[in-house]
Amino acid sequence: MSARGGGRGARGGGRDGGGGRGRDGGRGGGRDGGRGGGRGFSSGRGGGRDGGRDGGRGGGRGGGLSESMSNLSLVAPPPPVKSTLLPRQTNSLYPSRPSFGTLGKKTVIWANHFQVSIKQNQGDVYHYDVMFAPEGKKPSQDLPAKDLCATVLRYLVVQLKQHYPNIACVTDARRNMYTNTALDFEEKMFKVTFDDDGRSRVFDVYVKIADPAQVRLNQIDQLFTGRLNYTPYDAIQALDIAMRYSASLRFTSVGRNFFTNNNAQSLGEGAEMWYGYHQSLRPTQSQLTLNVDMSATAFVEKMAALEFMVQTCNFNSTPQYLSKQQHSLASKMFRGVKIRVTHRGTQKRQSRVNGLSPKSARDTFFEDENGKKMSVVQYFKSQYGITLQYPDLPCLHVGNPQGKIYYPIEVCATMEGQRFMRKVNENQVANMIRFTCTPPEERRRRIEAQVQSAHFETDNSLEAFGLSVSPTMMSVEARQLPEPDMLYAKNQIERPNGGQWNMRNKGFAAPSVMKSFAIISLCDPRRVVERDIQEFFEALVKQMGDLGMGKPS
């Protein structure tokens, strides 16, 4: 073999009959003949480019043609494989419903859904991402506090409407913004300034077009006319945010619920119940509807901070000082609560409480702006002319947890509009049930009243996005199923009347027997003593016996 011979041979089996790297063939045929002869087949480097992709890279370095061809074998490529695609499915993945039920008495009922209409030929809406940070800083991917997001985006929309008076903007008070017409930029920074308790705050707000940017509302019509086999949730989300936007500016929002302090009911122990409503845009079988229902939740009751401490800690009266146990309990009750100071006239600065100071106001010292060391008691006397009535109580530690800002409890008050984050106790739950228990007809009237209070018919944002909401609940056909028979002990049978049945002097048809038991009381020992638990269990055992369950051993 001359020079380097025929190389190490073909690389073998390329795609569709390629050569390979055998001992006598060079790098050989790649795809459809491959890269050709490779290193061999003729002397010198030969061939140049004339071998192309169907003849290889030319002759290669050495080995004569006859020497290489003597061991060459040709194999016919396999026939090309034809792909077989399943037919595209245009119908639902679920089997068709064979029929409708017939059992029971037909009737018509109200459903807490309200018909939503979209204007014909309504154009697309446009999605933008919003991020912000204090002036001069870069925004991070982490979401700022919810209240701050809502405030910054609210002022951003005001500014955008000044620049683009004919464009409607709505936001989710977090990071998403939608407009009914495309803005004339892909990314832009705005300076947003607002007053926060007498302090001017400035933020750099970055608005960037999302990907994808266009939200096609005509897909909703295609869905309900059978021309689309998936639900366009991006379009529904955009319209849902548009429907919630105006309410978010006028009511206090918690999750997907809106609340107002109109007709608030005191639950005791620092909490009060606010009424509100839940709303959600839903696609049904044939149209969009707005699902609305009543809701109620506990908020912190607005009151003096001293009174809040007395109520939440179940003190009989305002203490002059706190024991170690009382200090721990009061600190827990105040933690996370927003307060306003009452000693600064119109400047009612708000803060969030971290807990209580370790020492009393009399024994909590700091240095003033002149470097003079003084106690909180002395500072309030010299600065505001206030003589503290409870100098031996601790202060509220507010603001930065690492900072040292302390307010005497007696110059603070809890703020309304903040959710009661602690678990409500049994008494508060009982009060909530009593306040919210309403007959169906009264519930319907209240829901329709909530829809009217939302003022959908005069909502400019809804009009700009082509939406309208019917003020009347939808009615749907229903069937009232027959009541099942109730089987009791000794084969006694009773048919309920109006969904009610009486178990007095009756036992279970197949009672179980409790062979052993244990009692765990999670009740507050200040409210429920051991004798109460014993009486409850004795009554429970008697009732079990009356029902045929026998007495536990």
Coordinates of C-alpha atoms in Angstrom, one line a residue:
M1 CA 0.0 0.0 0.0
S2 CA 1.4 3.4 -0.9
A3 CA 1.4 6.5 1.2
R4 CA -1.2 5.9 4.0
G5 CA -3.0 3.3 2.0
G6 CA -6.7 3.4 1.8
G7 CA -7.1 4.9 5.3
R8 CA -8.8 2.8 7.9
G9 CA -11.7 2.0 5.6
A10 CA -15.3 3.0 5.4
R11 CA -17.2 4.4 8.4
G12 CA -19.9 2.0 7.5
G13 CA -23.6 2.3 7.2
G14 CA -24.3 6.0 6.8
R15 CA -27.9 7.1 6.4
D16 CA -29.5 5.5 3.2
G17 CA -26.5 3.5 2.3
G18 CA -23.5 5.4 3.4
G19 CA -20.0 4.0 3.4
G20 CA -18.2 3.9 6.7
R21 CA -14.7 3.6 7.9
G22 CA -13.7 0.1 6.8
R23 CA -10.1 -0.7 6.1
D24 CA -10.1 -0.2 2.4
G25 CA -12.8 2.3 1.5
G26 CA -12.0 5.7 3.0
R27 CA -14.6 7.7 4.9
G28 CA -17.1 6.6 2.4
G29 CA -20.6 7.4 1.6
G30 CA -22.7 9.5 4.0
R31 CA -26.2 10.4 3.3
D32 CA -27.4 9.3 -0.2
G33 CA -23.9 8.4 -1.1
G34 CA -22.4 10.3 1.7
R35 CA -19.2 12.3 1.5
G36 CA -17.8 9.9 -1.0
G37 CA -14.5 8.2 -1.5
G38 CA -12.8 9.8 1.4
R39 CA -9.1 8.9 2.0
G40 CA -8.3 6.5 -0.7
F41 CA -9.4 5.3 -4.1
S42 CA -6.6 7.3 -6.0
S43 CA -3.2 8.6 -5.5
G44 CA -2.5 12.1 -4.1
R45 CA -5.4 14.1 -2.7
G46 CA -7.1 13.8 -6.1
G47 CA -10.6 14.5 -7.0
G48 CA -10.9 18.0 -5.5
R49 CA -14.5 19.1 -5.2
D50 CA -15.7 17.2 -8.2
G51 CA -16.6 14.3 -6.1
G52 CA -19.2 16.5 -4.5
R53 CA -21.6 15.0 -2.0
D54 CA -22.3 12.1 -4.3
G55 CA -18.7 11.2 -5.0
G56 CA -16.9 12.0 -1.8
R57 CA -14.1 14.3 -1.0
G58 CA -12.0 13.1 -3.8
G59 CA -9.3 10.6 -4.1
G60 CA -7.7 10.8 -0.8
R61 CA -4.1 10.2 0.2
G62 CA -2.6 7.1 -1.4
G63 CA -3.9 3.7 -2.4
G64 CA -4.6 3.0 -6.1
L65 CA -8.1 2.5 -7.6
S66 CA -7.7 -1.1 -8.3
E67 CA -6.3 -1.8 -4.9
S68 CA -9.3 -0.3 -3.3
M69 CA -12.0 -1.5 -5.6
S70 CA -11.0 -5.1 -5.2
N71 CA -12.7 -5.4 -1.8
L72 CA -15.6 -2.9 -2.5
S73 CA -19.2 -4.2 -2.2
L74 CA -22.3 -2.2 -2.9
V75 CA -25.6 -2.6 -1.0
A76 CA -28.8 -1.2 -2.3
P77 CA -30.4 1.3 0.1
P78 CA -33.7 0.4 1.8
P79 CA -36.8 2.0 0.4
P80 CA -37.8 5.3 2.0
V81 CA -40.3 5.0 4.9
K82 CA -43.6 6.8 4.4
S83 CA -45.0 8.5 7.5
T84 CA -48.5 7.7 8.4
L85 CA -50.4 10.5 10.3
L86 CA -53.6 9.9 12.2
P87 CA -56.5 12.0 11.0
R88 CA -56.8 15.3 12.8
Q89 CA -59.4 15.2 15.5
T90 CA -61.9 18.1 15.3
N91 CA -64.3 16.8 17.9
S92 CA -64.0 16.6 21.7
L93 CA -61.8 14.0 23.3
Y94 CA -64.8 12.9 25.4
P95 CA -67.6 10.6 24.2
S96 CA -70.9 12.2 23.3
R97 CA -73.6 12.2 26.0
P98 CA -76.1 9.5 25.0
S99 CA -79.1 11.2 26.5
F100 CA -80.5 13.4 29.3
G101 CA -81.9 12.3 32.6
T102 CA -85.7 12.0 33.0
L103 CA -86.1 11.1 36.7
G104 CA -87.9 13.6 38.9
K105 CA -90.1 16.6 38.5
K106 CA -89.1 19.3 36.0
T107 CA -88.7 22.8 37.4
V108 CA -86.8 26.1 36.7
I109 CA -84.3 27.4 39.2
W110 CA -82.1 30.5 39.5
A111 CA -78.3 30.1 39.0
N112 CA -75.9 32.6 40.4
H113 CA -74.5 33.3 36.9
F114 CA -75.0 36.4 34.9
Q115 CA -74.8 36.4 31.1
V116 CA -71.8 38.2 29.6
S117 CA -71.8 39.4 26.0
I118 CA -68.9 40.5 23.8
K119 CA -69.5 43.1 21.2
Q120 CA -69.5 41.9 17.6
N121 CA -66.2 42.3 15.7
Q122 CA -64.4 43.3 19.0
G123 CA -60.7 43.7 18.2
D124 CA -57.8 42.0 19.8
V125 CA -56.4 43.1 23.2
Y126 CA -52.7 43.5 24.0
H127 CA -50.8 42.1 26.9
Y128 CA -47.9 43.9 28.6
D129 CA -45.6 42.9 31.4
V130 CA -44.9 45.5 34.2
M131 CA -42.0 45.6 36.6
F132 CA -40.8 48.4 38.9
A133 CA -38.3 49.3 41.5
P134 CA -37.5 52.4 43.5
E135 CA -36.0 55.2 41.5
G136 CA -32.5 54.5 40.3
K137 CA -32.7 50.7 41.0
K138 CA -33.2 47.8 38.7
P139 CA -36.4 45.7 39.2
S140 CA -36.0 42.1 40.4
Q141 CA -38.1 39.0 39.4
D142 CA -39.5 38.9 42.9
L143 CA -42.9 40.4 43.3
P144 CA -43.1 43.4 45.7
A145 CA -45.8 43.6 48.4
K146 CA -49.3 43.3 47.1
D147 CA -50.4 46.7 48.4
L148 CA -47.4 48.4 46.8
C149 CA -48.0 46.7 43.5
A150 CA -51.6 47.8 43.4
T151 CA -50.7 51.4 44.2
V152 CA -47.9 51.7 41.7
L153 CA -49.9 50.1 38.9
R154 CA -52.9 52.3 39.7
Y155 CA -50.8 55.4 39.3
L156 CA -49.2 54.0 36.2
V157 CA -52.6 53.6 34.5
V158 CA -53.4 57.2 35.4
Q159 CA -50.2 58.3 33.7
L160 CA -50.8 56.2 30.6
K161 CA -54.3 57.6 30.2
Q162 CA -52.7 61.1 30.2
H163 CA -50.4 60.0 27.4
Y164 CA -53.0 57.9 25.5
P165 CA -56.4 59.3 26.3
N166 CA -58.2 57.0 23.8
I167 CA -56.7 53.7 25.0
A168 CA -58.2 51.7 27.9
C169 CA -55.7 50.1 30.3
V170 CA -56.5 47.5 33.0
T171 CA -54.1 45.6 35.4
D172 CA -54.3 42.7 37.8
A173 CA -52.5 44.8 40.4
R174 CA -49.5 42.6 40.2
R175 CA -47.6 42.3 36.9
N176 CA -50.0 42.0 34.0
M177 CA -51.5 44.9 32.0
Y178 CA -53.9 44.8 29.1
T179 CA -54.9 47.5 26.6
N180 CA -57.7 47.6 24.0
T181 CA -55.3 49.1 21.4
A182 CA -51.6 48.5 20.9
L183 CA -49.3 51.1 22.5
D184 CA -46.7 52.8 20.2
F185 CA -43.7 51.1 21.9
E186 CA -42.4 47.7 22.8
E187 CA -40.6 48.7 26.0
K188 CA -40.6 51.9 27.9
M189 CA -39.8 53.2 31.4
F190 CA -42.2 55.6 33.2
K191 CA -41.6 57.6 36.4
V192 CA -44.4 57.1 38.8
T193 CA -44.7 59.4 41.8
F194 CA -47.2 59.4 44.6
D195 CA -47.7 60.6 48.1
D196 CA -47.4 58.0 50.9
D197 CA -48.4 59.4 54.3
G198 CA -46.7 62.7 53.6
R199 CA -43.7 61.1 52.0
S200 CA -43.1 61.4 48.2
R201 CA -42.2 58.1 46.7
V202 CA -40.8 57.7 43.2
F203 CA -40.6 54.4 41.2
D204 CA -39.1 53.5 37.8
V205 CA -41.8 51.4 36.1
Y206 CA -40.8 49.3 33.1
V207 CA -43.6 48.4 30.6
K208 CA -42.7 45.7 28.1
I209 CA -44.9 44.0 25.5
A210 CA -45.5 40.4 26.4
D211 CA -44.8 37.3 24.3
P212 CA -47.3 36.6 22.8
A213 CA -48.6 40.2 22.7
Q214 CA -51.9 39.9 20.9
V215 CA -54.9 38.2 22.7
R216 CA -57.4 37.2 20.1
L217 CA -60.9 37.7 21.5
N218 CA -62.5 36.1 18.4
Q219 CA -61.3 32.8 19.6
I220 CA -64.1 32.9 22.3
D221 CA -66.7 33.1 19.6
Q222 CA -65.0 30.3 17.7
L223 CA -65.1 28.2 20.9
F224 CA -68.9 28.6 21.3
T225 CA -69.6 28.0 17.6
G226 CA -67.7 24.8 17.5
R227 CA -64.8 26.1 15.4
L228 CA -62.2 25.8 18.2
N229 CA -61.5 22.6 20.1
Y230 CA -59.7 24.1 23.1
T231 CA -60.5 26.8 25.6
P232 CA -58.6 30.1 25.0
Y233 CA -57.7 30.8 28.6
D234 CA -55.5 33.7 27.7
A235 CA -58.4 35.6 26.2
I236 CA -60.7 34.6 29.2
Q237 CA -58.0 35.8 31.6
A238 CA -57.7 39.1 29.9
L239 CA -61.4 39.7 30.0
D240 CA -61.6 38.5 33.6
I241 CA -59.0 41.1 34.6
A242 CA -60.9 43.8 32.7
M243 CA -64.1 42.9 34.6
R244 CA -62.4 43.0 38.0
Y245 CA -60.4 46.2 37.5
S246 CA -62.9 48.8 38.4
A247 CA -64.1 46.9 41.5
S248 CA -60.4 46.5 42.6
L249 CA -60.2 50.3 42.8
R250 CA -63.4 50.8 44.9
F251 CA -63.4 47.8 47.2
T252 CA -61.0 45.9 49.4
S253 CA -59.9 42.8 47.6
V254 CA -58.9 39.5 49.2
G255 CA -58.0 36.8 46.7
R256 CA -60.8 36.8 44.1
N257 CA -63.3 38.5 46.6
F258 CA -64.2 42.1 47.1
F259 CA -65.3 43.5 50.4
T260 CA -66.8 46.6 51.9
N261 CA -67.2 47.8 55.5
N262 CA -70.8 48.7 54.9
N263 CA -72.9 46.9 57.5
A264 CA -69.8 45.4 59.1
Q265 CA -70.6 43.2 62.1
S266 CA -68.4 43.0 65.2
L267 CA -67.2 39.5 66.0
G268 CA -65.5 40.5 69.2
E269 CA -61.9 40.0 70.3
G270 CA -60.5 42.5 67.8
A271 CA -62.2 41.2 64.7
E272 CA -65.2 42.3 62.6
M273 CA -66.9 40.6 59.7
W274 CA -67.1 42.4 56.3
Y275 CA -69.6 41.4 53.6
G276 CA -68.5 41.1 50.0
Y277 CA -68.8 39.0 46.9
H278 CA -66.8 36.7 44.7
Q279 CA -66.8 37.0 41.0
S280 CA -65.2 34.8 38.2
L281 CA -65.6 34.8 34.5
R282 CA -66.5 31.3 33.3
P283 CA -66.9 29.6 29.9
T284 CA -70.1 27.4 29.9
Q285 CA -71.3 25.2 27.0
S286 CA -72.6 28.1 24.9
Q287 CA -71.5 31.4 26.3
L288 CA -69.5 33.3 28.9
T289 CA -71.1 33.9 32.3
L290 CA -70.0 35.8 35.4
N291 CA -70.3 33.6 38.5
V292 CA -71.1 35.8 41.5
D293 CA -71.6 34.7 45.1
M294 CA -71.8 36.2 48.5
S295 CA -68.7 36.0 50.7
A296 CA -67.8 37.2 54.2
T297 CA -64.5 37.2 56.1
A298 CA -62.9 38.6 59.2
F299 CA -61.0 41.9 59.2
V300 CA -59.1 43.6 62.0
E301 CA -61.6 45.9 63.8
K302 CA -60.5 49.6 63.8
M303 CA -59.9 50.6 67.5
A304 CA -57.4 51.9 69.9
A305 CA -54.4 49.6 70.1
L306 CA -54.8 49.4 73.9
E307 CA -58.4 48.1 73.4
F308 CA -57.2 45.7 70.7
M309 CA -54.7 44.2 73.2
V310 CA -57.4 43.9 75.9
Q311 CA -59.8 42.1 73.6
T312 CA -57.4 39.8 71.8
C313 CA -55.6 38.8 75.0
N314 CA -58.9 38.5 77.0
F315 CA -57.7 40.9 79.7
N316 CA -60.4 42.0 82.1
S317 CA -59.1 45.6 81.9
T318 CA -56.2 47.6 80.6
P319 CA -53.1 46.4 82.6
Q320 CA -50.5 48.8 84.0
Y321 CA -47.8 46.3 83.1
L322 CA -47.4 42.9 81.5
S323 CA -46.1 39.7 83.0
K324 CA -43.7 37.6 80.9
Q325 CA -46.6 35.4 79.7
Q326 CA -48.8 38.3 78.9
H327 CA -46.0 40.1 77.1
S328 CA -45.5 37.0 74.9
L329 CA -49.2 36.7 74.1
A330 CA -49.7 40.4 73.3
S331 CA -46.6 40.4 71.1
K332 CA -48.1 37.5 69.2
M333 CA -51.5 39.2 68.8
F334 CA -50.0 42.4 67.5
R335 CA -47.5 40.8 65.1
G336 CA -48.3 41.7 61.4
V337 CA -51.1 44.1 62.3
K338 CA -51.0 47.5 60.6
I339 CA -51.4 50.5 62.9
R340 CA -51.6 54.3 62.6
V341 CA -50.2 56.8 65.2
T342 CA -52.7 59.2 66.7
H343 CA -50.4 61.8 68.2
R344 CA -49.2 63.6 65.0
G345 CA -52.4 65.4 63.9
T346 CA -53.1 64.9 60.2
Q347 CA -50.0 62.9 59.7
K348 CA -51.4 59.5 60.6
R349 CA -48.4 57.5 59.4
Q350 CA -49.1 53.7 59.1
S351 CA -46.7 51.0 60.1
R352 CA -46.7 47.2 60.4
V353 CA -46.1 45.8 63.9
N354 CA -43.2 43.4 64.4
G355 CA -44.0 42.8 68.1
L356 CA -43.5 44.4 71.5
S357 CA -40.4 46.1 72.8
P358 CA -38.5 44.0 75.3
K359 CA -38.8 46.7 77.9
S360 CA -41.4 49.2 79.0
A361 CA -41.7 52.7 77.5
R362 CA -40.1 54.1 80.7
D363 CA -37.0 51.8 80.3
T364 CA -36.6 52.0 76.5
F365 CA -33.9 54.5 75.7
F366 CA -32.5 55.9 72.5
E367 CA -30.4 58.9 71.3
D368 CA -32.2 61.9 69.8
E369 CA -30.9 63.9 66.8
N370 CA -28.6 65.9 69.2
G371 CA -27.1 62.7 70.6
K372 CA -28.9 63.1 73.9
K373 CA -30.0 59.8 75.5
M374 CA -33.6 59.8 76.7
S375 CA -36.4 57.3 77.3
V376 CA -39.6 57.0 75.2
V377 CA -41.6 58.6 78.1
Q378 CA -39.2 61.6 78.2
Y379 CA -39.3 62.0 74.4
F380 CA -43.1 62.1 74.1
K381 CA -43.2 64.6 77.0
S382 CA -40.6 67.0 75.5
Q383 CA -41.5 66.6 71.8
Y384 CA -45.3 66.4 71.9
G385 CA -46.2 67.5 75.4
I386 CA -47.8 64.1 76.1
T387 CA -47.6 62.4 79.5
L388 CA -48.0 58.7 78.9
Q389 CA -50.7 57.1 81.0
Y390 CA -49.2 53.6 80.8
P391 CA -45.4 54.2 81.0
D392 CA -44.8 50.7 82.3
L393 CA -46.3 49.0 79.3
P394 CA -44.0 48.0 76.4
C395 CA -44.0 49.8 73.1
L396 CA -45.0 48.6 69.6
H397 CA -41.9 47.7 67.5
V398 CA -42.7 48.8 64.0
G399 CA -41.1 49.1 60.5
N400 CA -37.9 47.3 59.7
P401 CA -37.5 44.3 62.0
Q402 CA -33.8 45.3 62.4
G403 CA -34.6 48.9 63.2
K404 CA -35.5 50.6 66.5
I405 CA -38.7 52.4 65.9
Y406 CA -41.0 52.2 69.0
Y407 CA -44.4 53.7 69.6
P408 CA -46.2 53.6 72.9
I409 CA -49.3 51.4 72.6
E410 CA -51.6 54.2 73.8
V411 CA -50.7 56.5 70.9
C412 CA -51.6 53.9 68.2
A413 CA -54.8 52.5 66.7
T414 CA -55.4 49.6 64.4
M415 CA -56.2 50.3 60.8
E416 CA -59.4 49.1 59.0
G417 CA -59.3 47.2 55.8
Q418 CA -56.7 44.6 56.8
R419 CA -57.6 40.9 56.9
F420 CA -57.7 39.2 60.3
M421 CA -54.9 36.8 59.8
R422 CA -55.2 34.7 62.9
K423 CA -57.5 31.8 63.1
V424 CA -60.9 32.9 64.4
N425 CA -62.1 31.1 67.5
E426 CA -65.3 29.2 68.2
N427 CA -67.2 32.3 69.3
Q428 CA -66.2 34.3 66.3
V429 CA -67.1 31.4 64.0
A430 CA -70.5 31.1 65.6
N431 CA -71.1 34.8 65.1
M432 CA -70.1 34.6 61.4
I433 CA -72.5 31.7 60.9
R434 CA -75.3 33.6 62.5
F435 CA -74.7 36.7 60.4
T436 CA -74.3 34.9 57.1
C437 CA -77.1 32.3 57.3
T438 CA -79.8 33.6 54.9
P439 CA -82.7 31.9 53.1
P440 CA -82.2 31.2 49.4
E441 CA -84.5 34.0 48.2
E442 CA -82.8 36.6 50.4
R443 CA -79.4 35.3 49.2
R444 CA -80.5 35.8 45.6
R445 CA -81.5 39.4 46.3
R446 CA -78.2 40.1 48.0
I447 CA -76.2 38.7 45.1
E448 CA -78.1 40.8 42.6
A449 CA -77.6 43.8 44.8
Q450 CA -73.8 43.1 44.8
V451 CA -73.9 43.0 41.0
Q452 CA -75.7 46.3 40.8
S453 CA -73.2 47.8 43.2
A454 CA -70.4 46.8 40.8
H455 CA -71.9 49.3 38.2
F456 CA -71.0 47.1 35.2
E457 CA -73.4 49.1 33.0
T458 CA -71.4 52.3 33.5
D459 CA -67.9 50.8 33.6
N460 CA -65.8 52.5 30.9
S461 CA -63.2 49.7 31.0
L462 CA -65.8 47.0 30.2
E463 CA -67.2 49.1 27.3
A464 CA -63.7 49.6 25.9
F465 CA -63.1 45.9 25.9
G466 CA -66.5 45.2 24.4
L467 CA -68.1 43.6 27.4
S468 CA -71.6 43.9 28.9
V469 CA -73.2 42.0 31.9
S470 CA -76.8 41.2 32.4
P471 CA -78.1 42.5 35.7
T472 CA -80.4 39.5 36.2
M473 CA -79.5 36.0 37.3
M474 CA -79.8 33.3 34.7
S475 CA -82.6 30.7 35.0
V476 CA -81.9 27.0 34.2
E477 CA -84.0 24.0 33.8
A478 CA -83.7 21.4 36.6
R479 CA -85.2 18.2 37.9
Q480 CA -86.3 17.7 41.5
L481 CA -85.4 14.2 42.4
P482 CA -87.7 12.1 44.6
E483 CA -86.6 11.8 48.3
P484 CA -85.1 8.5 49.2
D485 CA -86.6 6.4 51.9
M486 CA -84.9 6.3 55.3
L487 CA -84.4 2.9 56.9
Y488 CA -84.2 2.7 60.7
A489 CA -83.9 0.0 63.3
K490 CA -86.5 -2.8 63.3
N491 CA -87.0 -2.1 59.6
Q492 CA -88.9 1.1 60.2
I493 CA -89.2 3.1 57.0
E494 CA -89.8 6.9 56.8
R495 CA -89.9 9.1 53.7
P496 CA -88.5 12.6 54.3
N497 CA -90.7 15.6 53.8
G498 CA -89.3 18.7 52.2
G499 CA -85.7 17.4 52.7
Q500 CA -86.2 16.9 56.4
W501 CA -86.7 13.8 58.6
N502 CA -87.1 13.1 62.3
M503 CA -84.8 10.7 64.1
R504 CA -86.5 11.1 67.5
N505 CA -87.0 7.7 69.2
K506 CA -85.4 5.9 66.3
G507 CA -82.2 3.9 66.1
F508 CA -79.7 3.1 63.3
A509 CA -80.6 0.2 61.0
A510 CA -77.0 -1.2 61.3
P511 CA -75.3 0.5 64.2
S512 CA -71.6 0.2 64.9
V513 CA -70.3 -0.4 68.4
M514 CA -67.5 1.7 69.9
K515 CA -65.3 -0.7 71.8
S516 CA -62.8 1.8 73.1
F517 CA -62.3 5.5 73.2
A518 CA -60.1 8.4 74.2
I519 CA -60.9 12.1 74.7
I520 CA -58.6 14.9 73.6
S521 CA -59.6 18.4 74.4
L522 CA -58.2 21.2 72.3
C523 CA -60.4 23.8 73.9
D524 CA -59.1 26.8 75.7
P525 CA -59.0 25.8 79.4
R526 CA -60.1 29.3 80.4
R527 CA -63.3 28.7 78.5
V528 CA -64.0 25.0 78.9
V529 CA -63.3 23.3 82.3
E530 CA -62.9 19.5 82.8
R531 CA -66.4 19.2 84.2
D532 CA -67.8 20.6 80.9
I533 CA -66.0 17.9 79.0
Q534 CA -67.2 15.1 81.3
E535 CA -70.9 16.3 80.9
F536 CA -70.5 16.4 77.1
F537 CA -69.2 12.9 77.0
E538 CA -71.9 11.5 79.3
A539 CA -74.5 13.1 77.0
L540 CA -72.8 11.6 73.9
V541 CA -72.7 8.1 75.4
K542 CA -76.4 8.3 76.3
Q543 CA -77.3 9.4 72.8
M544 CA -75.2 6.6 71.3
G545 CA -77.2 4.1 73.5
D546 CA -80.5 5.5 72.3
L547 CA -79.4 5.0 68.7
G548 CA -78.6 1.4 69.3
M549 CA -74.8 1.8 69.3
G550 CA -74.3 0.5 72.8
K551 CA -72.1 2.1 75.5
P552 CA -68.3 2.0 75.0
S553 CA -66.5 -0.1 77.5

